[in-house]
Coordinates of C-alpha atoms in Angstrom, one line a residue:
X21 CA 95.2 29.9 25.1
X22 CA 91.6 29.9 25.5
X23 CA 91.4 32.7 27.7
X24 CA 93.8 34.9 25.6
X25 CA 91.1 34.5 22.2
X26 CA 87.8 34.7 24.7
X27 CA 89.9 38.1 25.6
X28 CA 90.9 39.0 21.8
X29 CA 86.7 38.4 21.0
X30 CA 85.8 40.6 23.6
X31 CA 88.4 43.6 22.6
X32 CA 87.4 42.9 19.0
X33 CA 83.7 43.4 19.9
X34 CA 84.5 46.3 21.6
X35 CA 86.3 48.3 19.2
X36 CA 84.0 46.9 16.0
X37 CA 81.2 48.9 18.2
X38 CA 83.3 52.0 18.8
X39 CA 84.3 51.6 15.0
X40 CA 80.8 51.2 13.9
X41 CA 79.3 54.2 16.1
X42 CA 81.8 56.3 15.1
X43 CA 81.0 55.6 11.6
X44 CA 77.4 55.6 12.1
X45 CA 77.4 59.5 14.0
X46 CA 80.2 60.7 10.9
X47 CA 77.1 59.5 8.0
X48 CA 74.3 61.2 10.5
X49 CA 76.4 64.7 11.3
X50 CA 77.1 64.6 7.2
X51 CA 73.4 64.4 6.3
X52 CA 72.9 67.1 9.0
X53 CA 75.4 69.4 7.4
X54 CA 74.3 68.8 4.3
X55 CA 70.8 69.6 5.1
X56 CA 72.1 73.0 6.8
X57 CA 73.3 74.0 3.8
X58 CA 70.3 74.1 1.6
X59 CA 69.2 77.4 0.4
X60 CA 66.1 78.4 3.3
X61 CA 62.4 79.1 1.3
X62 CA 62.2 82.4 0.0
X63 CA 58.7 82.6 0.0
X64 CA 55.6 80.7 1.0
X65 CA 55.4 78.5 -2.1
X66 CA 59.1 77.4 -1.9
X67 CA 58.3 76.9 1.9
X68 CA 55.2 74.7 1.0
X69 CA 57.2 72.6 -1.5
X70 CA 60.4 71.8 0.8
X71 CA 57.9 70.9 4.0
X72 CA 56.6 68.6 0.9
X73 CA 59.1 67.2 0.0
X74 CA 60.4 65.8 3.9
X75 CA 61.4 62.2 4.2
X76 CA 58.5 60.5 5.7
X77 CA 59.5 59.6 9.5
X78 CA 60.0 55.9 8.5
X79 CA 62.9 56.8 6.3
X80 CA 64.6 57.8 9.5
X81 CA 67.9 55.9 9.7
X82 CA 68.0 53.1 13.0
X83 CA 70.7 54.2 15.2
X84 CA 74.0 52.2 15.6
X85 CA 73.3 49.8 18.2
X86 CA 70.5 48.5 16.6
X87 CA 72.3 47.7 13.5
X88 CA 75.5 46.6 15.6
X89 CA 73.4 44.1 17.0
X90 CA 71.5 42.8 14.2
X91 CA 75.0 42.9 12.5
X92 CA 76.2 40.5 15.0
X93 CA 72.8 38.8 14.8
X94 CA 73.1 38.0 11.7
X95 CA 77.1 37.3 12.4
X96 CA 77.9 40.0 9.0
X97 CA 81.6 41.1 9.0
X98 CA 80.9 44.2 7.7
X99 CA 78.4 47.2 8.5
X100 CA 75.1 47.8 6.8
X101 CA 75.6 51.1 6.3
X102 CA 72.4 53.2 6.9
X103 CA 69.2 51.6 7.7
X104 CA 65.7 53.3 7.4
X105 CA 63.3 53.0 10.1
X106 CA 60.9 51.1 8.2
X107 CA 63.2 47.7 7.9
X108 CA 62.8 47.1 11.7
X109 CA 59.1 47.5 11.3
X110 CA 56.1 45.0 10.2
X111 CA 53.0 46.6 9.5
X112 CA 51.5 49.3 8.3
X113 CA 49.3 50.3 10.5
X114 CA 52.4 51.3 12.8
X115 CA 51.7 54.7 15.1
X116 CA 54.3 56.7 13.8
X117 CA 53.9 59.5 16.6
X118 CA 55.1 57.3 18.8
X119 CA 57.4 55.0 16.5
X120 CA 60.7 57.5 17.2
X121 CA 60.3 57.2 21.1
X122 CA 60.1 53.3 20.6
X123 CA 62.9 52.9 18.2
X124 CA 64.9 55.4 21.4
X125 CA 64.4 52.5 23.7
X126 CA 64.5 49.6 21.7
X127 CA 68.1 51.3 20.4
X128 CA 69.2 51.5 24.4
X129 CA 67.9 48.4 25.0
X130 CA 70.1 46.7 22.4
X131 CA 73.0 48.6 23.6
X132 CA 72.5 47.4 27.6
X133 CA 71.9 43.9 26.0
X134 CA 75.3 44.2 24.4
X135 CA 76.9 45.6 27.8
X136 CA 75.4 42.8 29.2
X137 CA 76.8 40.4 26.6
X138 CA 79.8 41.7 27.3
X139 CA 79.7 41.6 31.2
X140 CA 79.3 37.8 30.7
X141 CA 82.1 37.1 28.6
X142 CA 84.2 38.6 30.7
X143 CA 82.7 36.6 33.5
X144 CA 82.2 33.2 32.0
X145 CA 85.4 32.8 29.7
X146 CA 83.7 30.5 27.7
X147 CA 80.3 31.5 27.3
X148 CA 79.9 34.5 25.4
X149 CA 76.2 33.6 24.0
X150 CA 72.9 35.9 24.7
X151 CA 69.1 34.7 25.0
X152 CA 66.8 36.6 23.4
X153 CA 64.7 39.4 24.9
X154 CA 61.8 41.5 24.1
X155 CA 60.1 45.0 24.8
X156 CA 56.5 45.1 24.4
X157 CA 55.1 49.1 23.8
X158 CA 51.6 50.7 23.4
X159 CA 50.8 53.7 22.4
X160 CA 48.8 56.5 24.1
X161 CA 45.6 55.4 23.3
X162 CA 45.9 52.1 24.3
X163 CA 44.2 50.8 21.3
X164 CA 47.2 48.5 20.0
X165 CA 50.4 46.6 21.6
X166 CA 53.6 46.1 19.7
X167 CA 56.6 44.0 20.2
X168 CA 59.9 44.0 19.6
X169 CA 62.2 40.5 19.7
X170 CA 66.1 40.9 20.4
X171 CA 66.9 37.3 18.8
X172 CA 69.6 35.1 21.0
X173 CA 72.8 35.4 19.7
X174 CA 75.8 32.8 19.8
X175 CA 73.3 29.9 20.4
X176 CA 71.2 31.6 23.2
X177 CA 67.9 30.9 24.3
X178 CA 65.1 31.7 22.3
X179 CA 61.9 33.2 24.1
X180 CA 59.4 30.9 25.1
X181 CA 55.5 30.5 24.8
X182 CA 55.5 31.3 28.6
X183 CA 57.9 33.8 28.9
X184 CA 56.2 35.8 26.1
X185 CA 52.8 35.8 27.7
X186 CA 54.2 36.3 31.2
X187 CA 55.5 40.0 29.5
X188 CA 52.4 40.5 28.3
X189 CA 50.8 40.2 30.9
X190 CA 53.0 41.9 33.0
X191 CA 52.4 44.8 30.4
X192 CA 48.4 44.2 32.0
X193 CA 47.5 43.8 28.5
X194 CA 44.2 41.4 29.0
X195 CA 42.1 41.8 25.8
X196 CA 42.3 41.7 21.5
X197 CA 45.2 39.4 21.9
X198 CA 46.4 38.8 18.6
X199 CA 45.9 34.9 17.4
X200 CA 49.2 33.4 16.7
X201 CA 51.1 36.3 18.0
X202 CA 53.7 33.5 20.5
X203 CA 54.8 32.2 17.4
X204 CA 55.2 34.8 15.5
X205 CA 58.1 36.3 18.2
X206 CA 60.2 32.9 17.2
X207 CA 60.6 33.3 13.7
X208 CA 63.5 35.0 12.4
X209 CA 61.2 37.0 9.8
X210 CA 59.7 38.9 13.0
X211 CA 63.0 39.0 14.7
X212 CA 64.2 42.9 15.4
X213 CA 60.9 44.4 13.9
X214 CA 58.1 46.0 15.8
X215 CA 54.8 43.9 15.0
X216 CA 51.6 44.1 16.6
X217 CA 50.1 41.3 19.3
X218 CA 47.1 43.0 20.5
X219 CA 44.2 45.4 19.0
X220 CA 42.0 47.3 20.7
X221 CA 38.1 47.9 19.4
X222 CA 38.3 52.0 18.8
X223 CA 35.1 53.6 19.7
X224 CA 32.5 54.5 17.4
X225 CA 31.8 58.1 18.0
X226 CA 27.4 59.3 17.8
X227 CA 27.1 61.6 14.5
X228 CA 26.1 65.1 15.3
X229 CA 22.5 65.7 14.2
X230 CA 22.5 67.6 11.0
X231 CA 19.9 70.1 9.6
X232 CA 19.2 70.4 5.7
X233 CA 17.5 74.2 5.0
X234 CA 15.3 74.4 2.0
X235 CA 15.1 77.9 2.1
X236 CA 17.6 80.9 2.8
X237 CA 17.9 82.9 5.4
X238 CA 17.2 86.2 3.1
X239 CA 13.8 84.5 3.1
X240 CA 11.4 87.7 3.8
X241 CA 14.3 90.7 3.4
X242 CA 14.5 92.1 0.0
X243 CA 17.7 91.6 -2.2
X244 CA 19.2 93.6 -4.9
X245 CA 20.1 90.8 -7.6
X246 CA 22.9 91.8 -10.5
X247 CA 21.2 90.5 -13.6
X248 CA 24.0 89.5 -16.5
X249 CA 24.0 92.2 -17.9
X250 CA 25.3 94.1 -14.7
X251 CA 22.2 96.1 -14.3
X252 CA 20.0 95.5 -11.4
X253 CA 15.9 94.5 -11.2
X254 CA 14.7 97.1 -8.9
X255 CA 11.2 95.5 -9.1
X256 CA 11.9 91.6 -8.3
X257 CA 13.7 91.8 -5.1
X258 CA 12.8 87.9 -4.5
X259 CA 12.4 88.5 -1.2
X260 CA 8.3 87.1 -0.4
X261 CA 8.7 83.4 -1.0
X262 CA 5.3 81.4 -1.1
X263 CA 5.0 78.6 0.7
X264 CA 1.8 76.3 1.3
X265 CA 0.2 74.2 4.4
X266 CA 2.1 71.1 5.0
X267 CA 5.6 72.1 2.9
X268 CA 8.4 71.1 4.3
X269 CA 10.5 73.7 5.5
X270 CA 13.5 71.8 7.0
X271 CA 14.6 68.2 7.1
X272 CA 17.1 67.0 10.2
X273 CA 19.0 63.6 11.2
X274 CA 19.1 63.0 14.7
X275 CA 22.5 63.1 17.1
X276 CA 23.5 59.9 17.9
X277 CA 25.0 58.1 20.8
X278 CA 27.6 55.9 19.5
X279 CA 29.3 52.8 21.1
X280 CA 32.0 52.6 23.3
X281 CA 35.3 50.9 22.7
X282 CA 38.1 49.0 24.2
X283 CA 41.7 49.1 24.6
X284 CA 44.4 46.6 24.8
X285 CA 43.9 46.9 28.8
X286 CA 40.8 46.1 29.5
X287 CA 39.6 49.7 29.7
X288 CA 36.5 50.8 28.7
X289 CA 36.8 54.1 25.8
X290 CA 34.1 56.0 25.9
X291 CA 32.4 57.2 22.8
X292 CA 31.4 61.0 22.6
X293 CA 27.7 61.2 22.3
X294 CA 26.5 63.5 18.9
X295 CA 25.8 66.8 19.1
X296 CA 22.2 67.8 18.9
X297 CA 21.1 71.0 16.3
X298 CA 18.7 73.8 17.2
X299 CA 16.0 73.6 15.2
X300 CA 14.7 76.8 13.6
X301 CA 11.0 76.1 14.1
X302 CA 8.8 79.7 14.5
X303 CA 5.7 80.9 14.1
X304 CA 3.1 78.5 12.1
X305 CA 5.5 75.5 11.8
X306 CA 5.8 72.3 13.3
X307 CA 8.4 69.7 14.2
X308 CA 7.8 65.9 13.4
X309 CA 10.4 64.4 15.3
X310 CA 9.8 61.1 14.0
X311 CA 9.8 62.2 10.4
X312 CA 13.0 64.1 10.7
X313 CA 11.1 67.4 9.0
X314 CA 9.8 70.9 9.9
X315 CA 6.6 71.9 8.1
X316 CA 4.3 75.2 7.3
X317 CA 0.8 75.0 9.1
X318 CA 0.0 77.7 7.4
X319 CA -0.6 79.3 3.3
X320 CA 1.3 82.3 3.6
X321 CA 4.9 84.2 3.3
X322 CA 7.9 82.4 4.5
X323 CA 10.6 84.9 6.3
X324 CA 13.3 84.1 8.7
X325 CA 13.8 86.0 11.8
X326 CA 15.7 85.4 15.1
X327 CA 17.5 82.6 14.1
X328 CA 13.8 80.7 13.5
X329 CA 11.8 80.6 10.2
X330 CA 7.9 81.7 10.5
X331 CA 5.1 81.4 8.1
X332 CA 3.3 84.5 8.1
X333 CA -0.4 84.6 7.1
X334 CA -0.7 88.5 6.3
X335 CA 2.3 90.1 4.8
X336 CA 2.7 93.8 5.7
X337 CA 4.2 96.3 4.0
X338 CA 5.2 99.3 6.4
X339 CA 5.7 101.8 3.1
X340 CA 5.1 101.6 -0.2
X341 CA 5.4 99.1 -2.8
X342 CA 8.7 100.9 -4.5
X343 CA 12.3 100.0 -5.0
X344 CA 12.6 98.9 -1.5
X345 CA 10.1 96.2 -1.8
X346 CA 10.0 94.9 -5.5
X347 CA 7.5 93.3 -6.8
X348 CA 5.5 91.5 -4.5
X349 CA 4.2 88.1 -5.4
X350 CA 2.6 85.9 -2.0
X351 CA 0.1 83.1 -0.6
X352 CA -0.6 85.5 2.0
X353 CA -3.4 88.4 2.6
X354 CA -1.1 91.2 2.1
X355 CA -1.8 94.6 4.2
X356 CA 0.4 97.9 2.2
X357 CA 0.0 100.8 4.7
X358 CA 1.3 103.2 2.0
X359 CA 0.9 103.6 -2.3
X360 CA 1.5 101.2 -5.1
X361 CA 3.8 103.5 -7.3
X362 CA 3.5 103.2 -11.2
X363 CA 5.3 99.6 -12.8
X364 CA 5.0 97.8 -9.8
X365 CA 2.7 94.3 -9.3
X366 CA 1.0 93.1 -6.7
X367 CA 0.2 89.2 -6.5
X368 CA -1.8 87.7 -3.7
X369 CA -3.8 84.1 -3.5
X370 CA -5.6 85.8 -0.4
X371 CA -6.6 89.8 0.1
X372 CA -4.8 92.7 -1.2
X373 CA -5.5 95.9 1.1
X374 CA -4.1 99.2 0.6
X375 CA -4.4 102.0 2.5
X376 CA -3.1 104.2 0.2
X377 CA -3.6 104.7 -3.8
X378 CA -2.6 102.9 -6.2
X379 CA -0.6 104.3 -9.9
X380 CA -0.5 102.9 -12.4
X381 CA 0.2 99.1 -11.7
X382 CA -0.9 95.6 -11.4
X383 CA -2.9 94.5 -8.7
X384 CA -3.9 90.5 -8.7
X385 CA -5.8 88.9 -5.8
X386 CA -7.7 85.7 -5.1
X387 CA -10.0 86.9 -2.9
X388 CA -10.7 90.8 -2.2
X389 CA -9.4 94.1 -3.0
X390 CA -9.7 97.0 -0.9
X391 CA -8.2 100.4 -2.1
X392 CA -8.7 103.4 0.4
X393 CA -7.8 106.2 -1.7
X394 CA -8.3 104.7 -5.3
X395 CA -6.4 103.7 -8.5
X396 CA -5.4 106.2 -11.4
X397 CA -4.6 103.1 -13.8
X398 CA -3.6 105.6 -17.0
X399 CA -5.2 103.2 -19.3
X400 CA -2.6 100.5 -18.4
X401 CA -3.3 99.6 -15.0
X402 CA -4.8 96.3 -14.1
X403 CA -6.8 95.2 -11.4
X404 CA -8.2 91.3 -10.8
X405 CA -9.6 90.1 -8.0
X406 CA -11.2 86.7 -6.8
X407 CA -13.6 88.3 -4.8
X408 CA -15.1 92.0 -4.3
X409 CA -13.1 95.3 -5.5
X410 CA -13.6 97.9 -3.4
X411 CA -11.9 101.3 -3.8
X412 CA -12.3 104.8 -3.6
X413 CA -12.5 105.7 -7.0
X414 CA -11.6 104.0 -10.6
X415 CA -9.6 106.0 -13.1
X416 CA -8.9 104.4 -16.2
X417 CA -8.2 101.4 -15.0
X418 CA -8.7 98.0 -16.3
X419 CA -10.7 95.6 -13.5
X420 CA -12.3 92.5 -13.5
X421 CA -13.7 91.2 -10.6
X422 CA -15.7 87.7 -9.5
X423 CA -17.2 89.5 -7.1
X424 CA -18.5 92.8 -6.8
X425 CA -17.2 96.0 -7.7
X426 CA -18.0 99.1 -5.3
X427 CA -16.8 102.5 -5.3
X428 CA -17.5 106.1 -5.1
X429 CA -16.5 106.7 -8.8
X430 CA -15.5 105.1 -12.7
X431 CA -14.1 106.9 -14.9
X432 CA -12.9 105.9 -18.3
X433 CA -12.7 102.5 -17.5
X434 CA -13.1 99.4 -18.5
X435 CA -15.2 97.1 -15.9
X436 CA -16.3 93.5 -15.7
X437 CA -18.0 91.8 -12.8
X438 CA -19.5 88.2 -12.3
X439 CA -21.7 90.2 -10.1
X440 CA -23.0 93.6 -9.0
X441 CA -21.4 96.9 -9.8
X442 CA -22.4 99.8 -7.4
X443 CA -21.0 103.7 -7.9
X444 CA -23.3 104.7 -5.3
X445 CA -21.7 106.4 -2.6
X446 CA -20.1 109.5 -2.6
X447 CA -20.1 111.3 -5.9
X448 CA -21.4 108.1 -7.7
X449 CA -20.7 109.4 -11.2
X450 CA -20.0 106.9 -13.7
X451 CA -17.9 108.5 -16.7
X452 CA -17.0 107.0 -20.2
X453 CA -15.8 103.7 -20.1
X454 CA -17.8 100.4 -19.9
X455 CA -19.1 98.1 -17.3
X456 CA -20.1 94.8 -17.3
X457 CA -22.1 93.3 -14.9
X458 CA -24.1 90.0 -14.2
X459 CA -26.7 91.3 -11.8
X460 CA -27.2 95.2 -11.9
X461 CA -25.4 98.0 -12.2
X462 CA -26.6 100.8 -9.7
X463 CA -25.0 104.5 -9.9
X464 CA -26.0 107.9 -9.0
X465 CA -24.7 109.6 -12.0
X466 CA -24.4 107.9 -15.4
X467 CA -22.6 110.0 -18.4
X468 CA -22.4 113.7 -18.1
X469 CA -23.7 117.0 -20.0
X470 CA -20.9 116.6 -22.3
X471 CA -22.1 113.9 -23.8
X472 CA -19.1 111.1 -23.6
X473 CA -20.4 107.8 -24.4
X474 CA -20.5 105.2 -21.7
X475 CA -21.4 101.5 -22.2
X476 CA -23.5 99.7 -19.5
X477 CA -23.9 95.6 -20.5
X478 CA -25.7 93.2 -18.5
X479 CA -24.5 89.8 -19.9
X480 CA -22.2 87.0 -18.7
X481 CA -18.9 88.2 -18.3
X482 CA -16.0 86.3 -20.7
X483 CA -14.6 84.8 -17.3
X484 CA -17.6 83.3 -16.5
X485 CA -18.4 81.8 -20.0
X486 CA -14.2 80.6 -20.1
X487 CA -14.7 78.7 -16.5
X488 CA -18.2 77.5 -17.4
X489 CA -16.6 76.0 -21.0
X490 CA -13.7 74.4 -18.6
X491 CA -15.8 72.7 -16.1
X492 CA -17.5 71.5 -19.3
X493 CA -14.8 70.3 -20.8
X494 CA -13.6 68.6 -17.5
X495 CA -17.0 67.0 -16.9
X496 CA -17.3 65.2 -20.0
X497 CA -13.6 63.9 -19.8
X498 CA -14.5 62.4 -16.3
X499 CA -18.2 61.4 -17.4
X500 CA -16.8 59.1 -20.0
X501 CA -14.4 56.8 -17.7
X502 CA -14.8 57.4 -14.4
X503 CA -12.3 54.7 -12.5
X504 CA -12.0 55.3 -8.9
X505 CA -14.2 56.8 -6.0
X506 CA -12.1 60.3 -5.9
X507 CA -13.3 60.5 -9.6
X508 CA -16.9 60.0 -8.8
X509 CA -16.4 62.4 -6.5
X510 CA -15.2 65.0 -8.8
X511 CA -17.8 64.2 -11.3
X512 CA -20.4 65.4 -8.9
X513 CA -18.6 68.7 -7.5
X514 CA -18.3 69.5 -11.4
X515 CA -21.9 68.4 -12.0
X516 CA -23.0 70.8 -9.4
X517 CA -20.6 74.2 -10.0
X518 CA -22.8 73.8 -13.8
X519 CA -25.8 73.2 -12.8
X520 CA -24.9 76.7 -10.5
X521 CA -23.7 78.5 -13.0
X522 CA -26.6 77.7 -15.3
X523 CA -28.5 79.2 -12.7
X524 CA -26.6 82.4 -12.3
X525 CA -27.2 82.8 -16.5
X526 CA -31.4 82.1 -16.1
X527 CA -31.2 85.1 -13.3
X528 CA -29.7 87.1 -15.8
X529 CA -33.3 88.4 -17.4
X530 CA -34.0 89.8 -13.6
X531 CA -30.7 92.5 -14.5
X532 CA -31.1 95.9 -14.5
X533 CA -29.4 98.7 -14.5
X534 CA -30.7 101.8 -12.0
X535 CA -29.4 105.0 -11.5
X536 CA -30.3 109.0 -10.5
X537 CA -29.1 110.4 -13.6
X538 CA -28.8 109.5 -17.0
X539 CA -26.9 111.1 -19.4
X540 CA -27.0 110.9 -23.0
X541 CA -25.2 109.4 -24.8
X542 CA -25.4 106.1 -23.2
X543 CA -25.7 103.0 -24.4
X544 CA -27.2 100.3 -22.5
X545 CA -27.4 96.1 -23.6
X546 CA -28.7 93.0 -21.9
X547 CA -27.5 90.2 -23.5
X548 CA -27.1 91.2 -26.7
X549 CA -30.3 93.8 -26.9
X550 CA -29.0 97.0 -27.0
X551 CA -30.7 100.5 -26.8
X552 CA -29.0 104.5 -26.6
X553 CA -30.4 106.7 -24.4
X554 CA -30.8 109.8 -26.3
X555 CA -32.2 112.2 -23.4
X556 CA -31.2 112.9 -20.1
X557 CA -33.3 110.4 -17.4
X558 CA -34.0 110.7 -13.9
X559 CA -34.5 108.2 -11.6
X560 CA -34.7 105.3 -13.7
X561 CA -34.7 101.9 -13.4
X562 CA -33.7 100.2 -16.6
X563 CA -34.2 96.4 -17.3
X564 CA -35.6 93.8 -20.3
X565 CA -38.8 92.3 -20.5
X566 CA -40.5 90.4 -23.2
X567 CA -41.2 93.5 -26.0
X568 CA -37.2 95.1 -25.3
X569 CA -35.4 97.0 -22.7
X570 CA -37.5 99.1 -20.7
X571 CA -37.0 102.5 -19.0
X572 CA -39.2 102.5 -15.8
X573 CA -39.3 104.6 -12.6
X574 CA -36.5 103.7 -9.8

């Protein structure tokens, strides 16, 4: 009798599998269909949506034999039905890449299990029990093991302590062995669900070095900028971009190593060293490593060229200063080999030469400005330099120099110097107009036969009275609290640019004004005493004494 129920179990276990497969493939070829039957995209943001809108891969349903054994596990009469993925599954940090192939073996694993079951029975007429079993699975980067527990079924054997770490270390898995882990592949909780026993330490890969630009690379190439109203600047180009000694140009991080990791094996991972950046360093920069930072050496005109940025101390400008250029507005001595055309301006902190002429434009320098062929200024154009003007010939022009003035020719201009004015050289004819000057005035030709009137002064010019009342007003600010030892400092250096300037204004009684020619009508002052000349004068040497302004031989 016994025989003939072990035999009656054993055919019923057989065809509840064939049953519950059958069933199991009918539900899967259904979905399969169903999904063939959708409508396909018909265009890319349909195909977007639908790729979407997959099932994630843990919503994949477990094949039969793993629910046919957890079904007689669990000793259910009747069939789950379908089963996602992620019920046989604790954790979240799961690698699903290699989740599918695991879930393959674990499912033919379950089914030789059963076989084997089965084999028994058939066997051992009265023993148709099971121990349990597990599979233990890492995935290609060896950073994690996983394990899955076939629990005994009809009173089998469950795993031991032992057993369990004689798999694993069968498996060679030798490091991050997860605390607790023995137990956990007991309990009926972790029972026919993939859970993790070992970590890995991942490496920690070096950071590339990065570089931080302060600057573009249009730096030094003129652009053509759309303004809002859609028209375009012709004469800012934005192209010349100042920079000064000791700005920082770049900044950088450096490339790191990193630290190597571990896997569940024993195995060293090594980490990928950072990448190190070129650095764009040129001409009159330099790199402080330490700092992280590439700085100017150099006042002058930033440009980038060759992949490098350079600091350039002259700028030159092959043409003229036009549409092509701009405006030009630098730190730098700037050399233009051709003309400064009408409207444009000219900005320099250092020298301004130009070997051409200039129309009617703005010229602005810190220190000197030499002209080769001249400036026709049309009563608008301005020229102020730093230093000394020197220039072919002056035409109208408005000028006001710290320095001196020479050239071959003034005509109709308006001239103020903080020191000499000489006209010469040349022609030497000084025409209309009027000149200011703090220490003389020297010509060949003054007025003409016509009888235009030109103004000659020999006074302080309303620069130097505006930086003399500055200084003032700084000294007396600094005089009344002085609080540190860079103060004191200042107080003197402003003490003693006063005290020079007061004795630039005593020299002015040594003035004079000398020249060839003088034609009437010219009028002549020093400091405030004025006097025409009426008839023509040669060779004269003009200048003020106690009783007036004097008229003496040159």
């Amino acid at each position: 009798m016994k025989d003939q129920k072990n035999a009656k179990n054993r055919g019923s276990d057989s065809f509840l599998f064939s049953l519950f497969h059958r069933l199991m493939n009918t539900k899967e070829q259904e979905q399969s269909d169903a999904a063939e039957e959708q409508e396909k995209p018909k265009d890319v943001e349909t195909a977007e949506k639908a790729e979407h809108d997959l099932p994630d891969i843990l919503d994949t349903p477990v094949a039969s034999e793993l629910l046919f054994y957890r079904m007689k596990w669990k000793e259910m009469t009747q069939p789950e039905g379908a089963v996602p993925l992620r019920n046989f599954i604790h954790g979240e940090d799961i690698p699903k890449e290699d989740i599918l192939k695991w879930m393959e073996k674990a499912s033919k694993k379950a089914e030789e299990l059963l076989e084997e079951r089965n084999r028994r029975m058939e066997a051992d007429a009265g023993d148709d029990s099971l121990d349990a079993d597990l599979m233990i699975m890492t995935p290609k980067d060896g950073l994690s093991a996983w394990c899955f527990v076939f629990p005994p079924l009809s009173g089998g054997k469950n795993l031991s302590n032992v057993s369990i770490m004689s798999e694993i270390t069968a498996h060679g898995i030798m490091t991050g062995i997860e605390k607790g882990c023995l137990e956990l592949a007991s309990q009926d909780e972790f029972a026919m669900k993939w859970f993790k026993i070992a970590q890995g330490t991942p490496p920690v890969h070096g950071e590339d070095a990065v570089l931080t630009e302060n600057y573009p690379h249009t730096a030094g190439t003129p652009q053509l900028i759309e303004k809002e109203d859609g028209n375009v600047d012709f004469h800012e180009l934005n192209w010349v971009i100042k920079i000064n000694n000791g700005d920082e140009i770049c900044s950088f991080t450096h490339a790191t190593k990193g630290v190597d990791g571990k896997d569940v094996f024993g195995r060293v991972i090594k980490a990928k060293i950072g990448k190190d950046v070129r650095l764009p360093d040129g001409i009159n920069t330099v790199v402080k490593k330490e700092e992280g930072r590439i700085l100017s050496l150099a006042d002058g005109m930033l440009s980038y060229k060759n992949g490098k940025f350079h600091v350039s101390e002259l700028l030159e400008i092959r043409g003229d200063v036009a549409t092509a250029t701009g405006n030009i507005d630098a730190h730098c001595d700037v050399l233009i080999q051709g003309n400064i055309l009408s409207g444009y301006t000219v900005k320099s902190l250092g020298n301004i030469i130009v070997k051409g002429m200039v129309d009617r434009s703005t010229v602005i320098a810190g220190k000197d400005v030499y002209i080769a062929y001249g400036m026709a200024g049309g009563g608008t154009g301005t020229l102020d330099a730093g230093g000394t003007v020197r220039c072919k010939y002056l035409e109208n022009v408005n000028v006001r120099a710290t320095g001196d003035v020479i050239t071959e020719s003034i005509v109709n201009s308006q001239v103020s110097c903080d020191r000499s004015i000489f006209v010469n050289t040349g022609r030497g004819a000084v025409v209309g107009g009027r000149l200011l000057a703090m220490d003389r005035i020297e010509a060949k030709i003054i007025g003409n036969r016509a009888h235009g009137n030109t103004v000659l002064l020999i006074e302080p010019s309303v620069h130097f009275q505006e930086i003399k009342m500055q200084l003032g007003i700084e000294y007396a600010n600094i005089s009344s609290s002085i609080r540190n030892e860079e103060e004191k400092e200042r107080k003197e250096t402003l003490k003693n640019l006063l005290d020079e300037m007061e004795e630039r204004e005593k020299l002015l009684k040594n003035g004079q004004i000398i020249a060839d020619i003088i034609y009437p009508v010219a009028e002549v002052s020093f400091q405030g005493l004025s006097r025409i000349i009426e008839r023509e004068e040669n060779s004269v040497r003009l200048f003020r004494d106690a009783e007036g302004i004097q008229i003496g031989m040159k």
